[in-house]
Tab-separated table of C-alpha atoms in Angstrom:
chain	number	residue	atom	x	y	z
A	1	MET	CA	45.618	-28.435	-28.757
A	2	GLU	CA	47.791	-30.091	-26.476
A	3	VAL	CA	48.441	-33.939	-27.421
A	4	ASP	CA	51.721	-35.329	-28.170
A	5	LEU	CA	52.622	-35.375	-31.413
A	6	SER	CA	56.418	-37.069	-30.734
A	7	PRO	CA	57.650	-39.718	-32.903
A	8	LYS	CA	56.880	-43.278	-32.340
A	9	LEU	CA	58.189	-46.738	-33.574
A	10	CYS	CA	55.601	-49.788	-33.542
A	11	LYS	CA	55.314	-52.770	-32.128
A	12	LYS	CA	54.587	-56.307	-32.547
A	13	VAL	CA	51.348	-57.949	-32.563
A	14	TYR	CA	51.277	-61.232	-32.972
A	15	GLY	CA	53.755	-63.872	-35.461
A	16	GLY	CA	55.768	-66.367	-35.897
A	17	ASP	CA	58.027	-68.131	-38.024
A	18	GLY	CA	56.377	-67.518	-41.248
A	19	GLY	CA	56.761	-63.249	-39.713
A	20	SER	CA	55.072	-60.801	-37.607
A	21	TYR	CA	52.468	-58.050	-37.881
A	22	TYR	CA	53.503	-54.835	-36.037
A	23	ALA	CA	50.259	-51.896	-34.987
A	24	TRP	CA	50.972	-48.059	-33.469
A	25	SER	CA	48.826	-47.623	-30.335
A	26	PRO	CA	46.660	-45.164	-29.345
A	27	ALA	CA	47.780	-45.396	-26.280
A	28	GLU	CA	51.139	-44.500	-27.078
A	29	LEU	CA	50.437	-41.641	-30.173
A	30	ALA	CA	47.678	-39.877	-28.939
A	31	MET	CA	47.241	-38.282	-32.719
A	32	LEU	CA	45.199	-41.716	-34.207
A	33	LYS	CA	42.703	-42.011	-31.793
A	34	GLU	CA	41.911	-37.937	-31.780
A	35	GLY	CA	42.674	-37.558	-36.100
A	36	ASN	CA	40.886	-41.152	-36.817
A	37	ILE	CA	43.906	-42.572	-38.291
A	38	GLY	CA	44.864	-46.056	-38.161
A	39	ALA	CA	48.106	-47.257	-39.146
A	40	ALA	CA	50.421	-51.201	-39.338
A	41	LYS	CA	53.430	-52.953	-40.953
A	42	LEU	CA	53.172	-56.875	-42.331
A	43	ALA	CA	56.606	-57.914	-42.054
A	44	LEU	CA	57.140	-61.647	-43.442
A	45	GLU	CA	59.892	-63.480	-43.680
A	46	LYS	CA	60.362	-66.148	-47.137
A	47	ASN	CA	57.764	-68.724	-47.729
A	48	GLY	CA	55.875	-66.432	-45.201
A	49	PHE	CA	52.586	-65.839	-46.129
A	50	ALA	CA	49.909	-63.198	-44.920
A	51	ILE	CA	46.272	-66.033	-44.596
A	52	PRO	CA	42.953	-63.850	-46.406
A	53	ARG	CA	41.227	-61.482	-44.178
A	54	TYR	CA	39.560	-58.027	-44.813
A	55	SER	CA	39.940	-54.888	-42.558
A	56	ASP	CA	36.591	-52.597	-40.954
A	57	SER	CA	39.133	-49.635	-42.333
A	58	ALA	CA	40.320	-48.142	-45.905
A	59	LYS	CA	43.203	-48.166	-46.304
A	60	VAL	CA	47.241	-47.288	-48.969
A	61	ALA	CA	49.003	-49.952	-49.192
A	62	TYR	CA	53.084	-48.709	-49.441
A	63	VAL	CA	55.499	-51.907	-50.186
A	64	LEU	CA	59.140	-50.175	-47.881
A	65	GLN	CA	61.052	-53.937	-48.754
A	66	GLY	CA	61.647	-57.021	-50.921
A	67	ASN	CA	59.244	-57.855	-53.441
A	68	GLY	CA	56.512	-60.596	-53.544
A	69	VAL	CA	52.624	-61.104	-54.336
A	70	ALA	CA	49.008	-60.531	-52.374
A	71	GLY	CA	45.267	-61.433	-53.209
A	72	ILE	CA	42.917	-58.466	-53.970
A	73	VAL	CA	39.407	-59.405	-53.999
A	74	LEU	CA	36.685	-56.393	-54.604
A	75	PRO	CA	33.794	-56.441	-53.392
A	76	GLU	CA	31.661	-59.707	-55.841
A	77	LYS	CA	35.320	-59.315	-58.620
A	78	GLU	CA	37.123	-62.352	-58.391
A	79	GLU	CA	40.475	-62.772	-57.351
A	80	ASN	CA	43.399	-60.141	-58.604
A	81	VAL	CA	47.240	-61.257	-57.971
A	82	VAL	CA	49.347	-58.812	-57.996
A	83	ALA	CA	53.717	-58.998	-58.406
A	84	LEU	CA	54.912	-56.974	-55.601
A	85	LYS	CA	58.257	-54.396	-56.142
A	86	LYS	CA	59.750	-51.371	-53.776
A	87	GLY	CA	57.672	-48.486	-53.980
A	88	ASP	CA	54.632	-50.248	-55.264
A	89	ALA	CA	51.571	-48.182	-53.231
A	90	ILE	CA	48.693	-50.226	-53.394
A	91	ALA	CA	44.677	-48.433	-52.316
A	92	LEU	CA	42.578	-51.148	-50.418
A	93	PRO	CA	39.077	-49.795	-50.079
A	94	PHE	CA	36.722	-50.970	-47.529
A	95	GLY	CA	35.413	-54.479	-48.357
A	96	VAL	CA	37.774	-55.889	-50.284
A	97	VAL	CA	39.678	-58.519	-49.142
A	98	THR	CA	43.256	-59.293	-49.214
A	99	TRP	CA	46.642	-62.439	-48.688
A	100	TRP	CA	50.289	-61.785	-48.847
A	101	TYR	CA	53.163	-64.105	-49.689
A	102	ASN	CA	56.707	-63.451	-49.651
A	103	LYS	CA	58.773	-66.225	-52.036
A	104	GLU	CA	62.120	-64.838	-51.498
A	105	ASP	CA	65.490	-64.419	-49.329
A	106	THR	CA	64.526	-60.848	-49.008
A	107	ASP	CA	61.949	-60.246	-46.209
A	108	LEU	CA	58.197	-58.509	-47.503
A	109	VAL	CA	58.043	-55.366	-45.869
A	110	VAL	CA	54.310	-53.269	-46.918
A	111	LEU	CA	53.317	-50.561	-44.139
A	112	PHE	CA	49.308	-49.578	-43.757
A	113	LEU	CA	48.270	-46.318	-43.147
A	114	GLY	CA	44.340	-45.695	-43.129
A	115	ASP	CA	41.205	-43.955	-42.293
A	116	THR	CA	39.826	-45.684	-38.992
A	117	SER	CA	36.336	-42.899	-38.255
A	118	THR	CA	34.228	-46.484	-38.960
A	119	ALA	CA	36.294	-48.412	-37.759
A	120	HIS	CA	35.697	-51.327	-34.205
A	121	LYS	CA	38.488	-49.335	-32.173
A	122	THR	CA	39.070	-45.436	-32.861
A	123	GLY	CA	42.689	-45.018	-33.766
A	124	GLU	CA	43.000	-48.816	-34.559
A	125	PHE	CA	43.040	-51.369	-37.434
A	126	THR	CA	40.826	-54.592	-37.006
A	127	ASP	CA	40.820	-57.512	-38.911
A	128	PHE	CA	38.353	-60.645	-39.249
A	129	PHE	CA	40.304	-63.144	-40.818
A	130	LEU	CA	39.027	-66.185	-43.246
A	131	THR	CA	40.786	-69.133	-41.925
A	132	GLY	CA	42.852	-69.988	-39.028
A	133	SER	CA	42.609	-70.086	-34.899
A	134	ASN	CA	41.121	-66.687	-35.220
A	135	GLY	CA	39.135	-67.064	-38.481
A	136	ILE	CA	35.941	-66.215	-38.655
A	137	PHE	CA	34.328	-70.062	-39.602
A	138	THR	CA	35.203	-71.057	-35.646
A	139	GLY	CA	32.875	-69.270	-34.809
A	140	PHE	CA	30.135	-70.448	-36.103
A	141	SER	CA	28.639	-73.923	-34.949
A	142	SER	CA	29.038	-76.966	-37.407
A	143	GLU	CA	25.130	-76.582	-38.178
A	144	PHE	CA	25.690	-73.807	-39.590
A	145	VAL	CA	28.575	-74.313	-41.646
A	146	SER	CA	28.006	-77.407	-42.798
A	147	ARG	CA	24.468	-75.409	-44.371
A	148	ALA	CA	26.551	-72.675	-45.511
A	149	TRP	CA	29.413	-75.193	-47.309
A	150	ASP	CA	26.793	-78.330	-47.775
A	151	VAL	CA	29.560	-80.597	-47.073
A	152	ASP	CA	28.903	-83.503	-43.897
A	153	ASP	CA	30.321	-82.854	-40.508
A	154	LYS	CA	33.328	-84.358	-41.131
A	155	ALA	CA	34.313	-81.829	-43.479
A	156	VAL	CA	33.511	-79.389	-41.933
A	157	LYS	CA	36.124	-80.210	-38.835
A	158	THR	CA	38.985	-80.532	-41.652
A	159	LEU	CA	37.965	-77.230	-43.229
A	160	VAL	CA	37.812	-75.458	-40.164
A	161	GLY	CA	39.773	-76.874	-37.586
A	162	ASN	CA	43.568	-77.908	-39.649
A	163	GLN	CA	44.539	-74.771	-39.761
A	164	THR	CA	45.584	-73.409	-36.691
A	165	ALA	CA	47.838	-70.772	-36.923
A	166	LYS	CA	47.042	-66.828	-36.769
A	167	GLY	CA	47.422	-64.634	-39.146
A	168	ILE	CA	50.723	-65.584	-40.481
A	169	VAL	CA	51.748	-68.686	-41.205
A	170	LYS	CA	55.223	-70.119	-43.504
A	171	LEU	CA	54.835	-72.235	-46.101
A	172	ASP	CA	56.549	-75.226	-47.768
A	173	GLY	CA	59.279	-73.856	-50.053
A	174	SER	CA	58.001	-77.119	-52.970
A	175	PHE	CA	53.848	-75.347	-52.277
A	176	LYS	CA	52.856	-73.385	-55.570
A	177	MET	CA	50.937	-69.620	-54.941
A	178	PRO	CA	48.974	-68.679	-57.806
A	179	GLU	CA	50.887	-66.173	-60.172
A	180	PRO	CA	50.064	-62.499	-61.680
A	181	LYS	CA	49.241	-62.472	-65.057
A	182	LYS	CA	50.184	-59.048	-67.466
A	183	GLY	CA	48.819	-56.644	-66.463
A	184	SER	CA	47.167	-57.322	-63.236
A	185	ARG	CA	48.614	-54.717	-61.647
A	186	GLU	CA	46.980	-51.281	-63.586
A	187	GLY	CA	44.567	-50.025	-61.179
A	188	PHE	CA	46.026	-51.577	-58.723
A	189	VAL	CA	49.193	-50.913	-57.955
A	190	TYR	CA	51.487	-47.825	-58.605
A	191	ASN	CA	55.263	-47.661	-58.122
A	192	CYS	CA	56.442	-44.320	-56.644
A	193	GLU	CA	59.720	-45.154	-57.140
A	194	GLU	CA	59.174	-45.502	-60.478
A	195	ALA	CA	56.583	-43.139	-61.643
A	196	PRO	CA	57.127	-39.814	-63.040
A	197	LEU	CA	58.096	-36.752	-60.747
A	198	ASP	CA	55.922	-34.316	-59.725
A	199	VAL	CA	58.969	-32.748	-57.857
A	200	ASP	CA	62.201	-32.013	-58.425
A	201	ILE	CA	64.098	-29.677	-56.906
A	202	LYS	CA	68.133	-30.377	-57.897
A	203	ASP	CA	70.076	-30.439	-54.303
A	204	GLY	CA	67.226	-30.479	-52.588
A	205	GLY	CA	64.417	-33.027	-53.465
A	206	LYS	CA	61.898	-35.464	-55.040
A	207	VAL	CA	58.015	-35.456	-54.641
A	208	VAL	CA	56.377	-38.028	-56.018
A	209	LEU	CA	52.441	-37.673	-55.187
A	210	LEU	CA	49.400	-40.602	-55.404
A	211	ASN	CA	45.957	-39.268	-56.224
A	212	THR	CA	42.874	-40.290	-58.768
A	213	LYS	CA	44.882	-38.769	-61.624
A	214	ASN	CA	47.063	-42.099	-61.140
A	215	LEU	CA	45.405	-44.693	-59.092
A	216	PRO	CA	41.907	-43.767	-59.531
A	217	LEU	CA	40.954	-46.102	-56.561
A	218	VAL	CA	41.948	-44.506	-53.863
A	219	ALA	CA	38.945	-42.200	-54.534
A	220	GLU	CA	37.073	-45.625	-53.082
A	221	VAL	CA	39.804	-45.143	-50.114
A	222	GLY	CA	39.440	-41.726	-49.263
A	223	LEU	CA	42.735	-40.794	-49.303
A	224	GLY	CA	45.902	-39.462	-50.789
A	225	ALA	CA	49.853	-39.572	-50.397
A	226	ASP	CA	53.578	-38.431	-51.556
A	227	LEU	CA	57.117	-40.210	-51.343
A	228	VAL	CA	59.165	-37.611	-51.180
A	229	ARG	CA	62.881	-37.473	-51.192
A	230	LEU	CA	64.775	-34.771	-49.350
A	231	ASP	CA	68.718	-34.273	-50.118
A	232	GLY	CA	71.027	-34.403	-47.169
A	233	LYS	CA	71.163	-31.213	-45.839
A	234	ALA	CA	67.900	-29.638	-47.814
A	235	MET	CA	64.557	-28.783	-46.216
A	236	CYS	CA	61.343	-29.112	-47.046
A	237	SER	CA	59.650	-25.524	-46.825
A	238	PRO	CA	56.541	-24.809	-44.146
A	239	GLY	CA	54.071	-25.673	-45.010
A	240	PHE	CA	50.456	-26.986	-44.250
A	241	SER	CA	47.426	-28.622	-46.100
A	242	CYS	CA	44.857	-26.081	-46.466
A	243	ASP	CA	41.920	-28.332	-47.216
A	244	SER	CA	41.214	-29.626	-43.484
A	245	ALA	CA	43.411	-32.710	-43.649
A	246	LEU	CA	45.101	-34.695	-41.437
A	247	GLN	CA	49.259	-35.500	-42.493
A	248	VAL	CA	50.535	-38.816	-41.337
A	249	THR	CA	53.716	-39.137	-41.747
A	250	TYR	CA	56.483	-42.531	-41.927
A	251	ILE	CA	60.213	-41.731	-41.864
A	252	VAL	CA	60.889	-44.557	-44.987
A	253	SER	CA	65.101	-43.743	-44.449
A	254	GLY	CA	67.653	-41.414	-43.285
A	255	SER	CA	66.638	-38.986	-40.222
A	256	GLY	CA	66.791	-35.328	-39.616
A	257	ARG	CA	64.391	-32.767	-37.514
A	258	VAL	CA	61.396	-31.205	-37.396
A	259	GLN	CA	59.291	-28.484	-36.540
A	260	VAL	CA	55.209	-28.200	-36.077
A	261	VAL	CA	53.922	-25.157	-34.980
A	262	GLY	CA	50.351	-24.587	-33.702
A	263	VAL	CA	47.947	-21.969	-32.602
A	264	ASP	CA	49.094	-18.657	-31.599
A	265	GLY	CA	52.452	-19.388	-33.414
A	266	ARG	CA	53.506	-22.613	-30.375
A	267	ARG	CA	55.851	-24.711	-31.295
A	268	VAL	CA	54.023	-27.914	-30.974
A	269	LEU	CA	56.869	-30.370	-31.541
A	270	GLU	CA	60.468	-30.588	-32.059
A	271	THR	CA	61.970	-33.645	-32.846
A	272	THR	CA	65.149	-35.714	-34.366
A	273	VAL	CA	63.545	-38.719	-36.997
A	274	LYS	CA	64.401	-41.585	-37.891
A	275	ALA	CA	63.483	-44.814	-40.445
A	276	GLY	CA	60.538	-46.309	-38.675
A	277	HIS	CA	58.904	-43.221	-37.051
A	278	LEU	CA	55.696	-42.161	-37.647
A	279	PHE	CA	54.416	-39.076	-36.371
A	280	ILE	CA	50.920	-36.656	-37.459
A	281	VAL	CA	50.585	-33.225	-38.571
A	282	PRO	CA	47.842	-31.808	-36.908
A	283	ARG	CA	45.347	-30.200	-39.569
A	284	PHE	CA	45.932	-27.052	-40.489
A	285	PHE	CA	49.080	-27.126	-38.245
A	286	VAL	CA	52.749	-25.913	-40.246
A	287	VAL	CA	55.472	-28.450	-40.810
A	288	ALA	CA	58.596	-28.124	-41.358
A	289	LYS	CA	61.942	-30.716	-41.939
A	290	ILE	CA	65.880	-30.287	-42.121
A	291	CYS	CA	67.500	-33.465	-43.442
A	292	ASP	CA	70.772	-34.942	-41.686
A	293	PRO	CA	73.737	-35.136	-44.517
A	294	ASP	CA	72.655	-38.900	-45.271
A	295	GLY	CA	68.901	-37.464	-46.784
A	296	MET	CA	65.454	-38.301	-45.440
A	297	SER	CA	62.752	-39.618	-47.451
A	298	TRP	CA	59.640	-39.661	-45.917
A	299	PHE	CA	55.555	-41.580	-47.002
A	300	SER	CA	52.741	-39.849	-46.344
A	301	ILE	CA	48.605	-40.319	-46.491
A	302	ILE	CA	46.751	-37.151	-46.407
A	303	THR	CA	43.361	-37.634	-45.189
A	304	THR	CA	42.118	-35.858	-48.858
A	305	PRO	CA	41.950	-37.887	-52.190
A	306	ASN	CA	43.236	-34.718	-53.525
A	307	PRO	CA	44.977	-32.762	-51.259
A	308	ILE	CA	46.444	-28.756	-51.923
A	309	PHE	CA	48.753	-27.493	-49.938
A	310	THR	CA	49.613	-24.167	-48.930
A	311	HIS	CA	53.606	-22.734	-48.598
A	312	LEU	CA	55.123	-20.307	-46.486
A	313	ALA	CA	58.178	-20.123	-48.422
A	314	GLY	CA	59.254	-20.700	-51.969
A	315	ARG	CA	58.055	-19.848	-55.409
A	316	THR	CA	54.561	-21.064	-54.089
A	317	SER	CA	54.808	-19.106	-51.328
A	318	VAL	CA	51.182	-17.428	-49.847
A	319	TRP	CA	54.486	-14.303	-49.181
A	320	LYS	CA	54.159	-14.032	-52.960
A	321	ALA	CA	50.927	-13.843	-53.614
A	322	LEU	CA	50.695	-10.398	-51.437
A	323	SER	CA	51.204	-7.769	-52.573
A	324	PRO	CA	54.398	-5.452	-51.491
A	325	GLN	CA	51.709	-2.828	-48.979
A	326	VAL	CA	50.400	-5.814	-47.174
A	327	LEU	CA	52.881	-7.125	-46.498
A	328	GLU	CA	55.208	-3.142	-45.522
A	329	ALA	CA	51.642	-3.282	-43.282
A	330	SER	CA	51.512	-6.612	-41.774
A	331	LEU	CA	55.479	-7.459	-40.863
A	332	LYS	CA	56.096	-3.629	-40.173
A	333	VAL	CA	58.263	-2.946	-41.822
A	334	SER	CA	60.256	-0.327	-44.661
A	335	PRO	CA	59.826	-0.998	-48.539
A	336	ASP	CA	63.436	-1.858	-48.840
A	337	ASP	CA	63.322	-4.668	-46.451
A	338	GLU	CA	60.052	-5.747	-47.529
A	339	GLN	CA	62.341	-5.901	-51.024
A	340	LEU	CA	64.851	-7.421	-49.584
A	341	PHE	CA	62.180	-10.718	-47.895
A	342	ARG	CA	60.639	-10.849	-51.091
A	343	SER	CA	63.865	-11.582	-52.896
A	344	LYS	CA	64.428	-14.280	-51.688
A	345	ARG	CA	63.098	-17.908	-52.019
A	346	MET	CA	60.982	-16.545	-53.955
A	347	ASN	CA	62.187	-17.988	-57.331
A	348	GLU	CA	62.824	-21.589	-55.880
A	349	GLU	CA	60.142	-24.518	-54.980
A	350	ILE	CA	58.868	-26.088	-51.979
A	351	PHE	CA	62.647	-27.424	-50.828
A	352	PHE	CA	65.278	-25.814	-50.476
A	353	PRO	CA	68.981	-26.534	-51.154
A	354	PRO	CA	71.873	-25.977	-47.901
A	355	PRO	CA	73.460	-23.104	-47.784
A	356	LYS	CA	77.343	-22.911	-49.647
């Protein structure tokens, strides 16, 4: 596999006074096209409003920064307005219509990762806007819009033509957007920073999983996800997804080193990653990470709603399951060497603190 796995930063696609929309291009990050994955980021300034749209891809959204509100309309359902805060993960199935709004001074930044296997362009999201200069109804004739909405031509010109912005607008500070209702987050949002930890290793790291158990809607998206926070100088065990899934990783904060090994034991990636980088690990390839002194956190999606990982070091390692004789023969070592190997790391989890 000769695809470049180097991590990449996103680039601006469009924007204005209210904020900007960014995306990773499959022309620069080839694994997006190879893996049928899309990746984008929305950044809204104060009073920025991302107008209603739907997408050709199912996604998981993750709030990287700020607070705000989103409107979510599932097919044939009423609008659900939800409050958003840093650490929130939102499952967005096919056919969902969304809008996003930020009324705070701090920018609202939302990451989108998803499956593009049914998209118009492999490795890219295509949004269809309900209004604006590129809105769906700008393409219909006045007659068709008039008949569909039961309004006259004058009303058609007003309703279709007044909004001249593309995708994102800045609203007046006095404009009142709908407020979230009590219980609106339930079943739609899961905060990965406040959720119970699935893994917690002292001086090693922490993991929160997003799956069908804590957010059933991810079953409709077909993706699982996790938030990993690695302590300073700690290591994340070498491992791979054993259910033929791709792992798409966005570095939320910090920095560190990454190595990926593929077919025939060939190291296909050795690099340093930092906040804002996105990289993709191919199916069955093994990845390991060691973070810098200030630690590192990342948000990943896995292209199955309930992923299973196999680790090659630590307490849950496959090495521990193999019998001593198999290890001796496979490694071509003495019983003493096998015992030494087995005694190391075998009682530790998937994160290893720095050497003392």
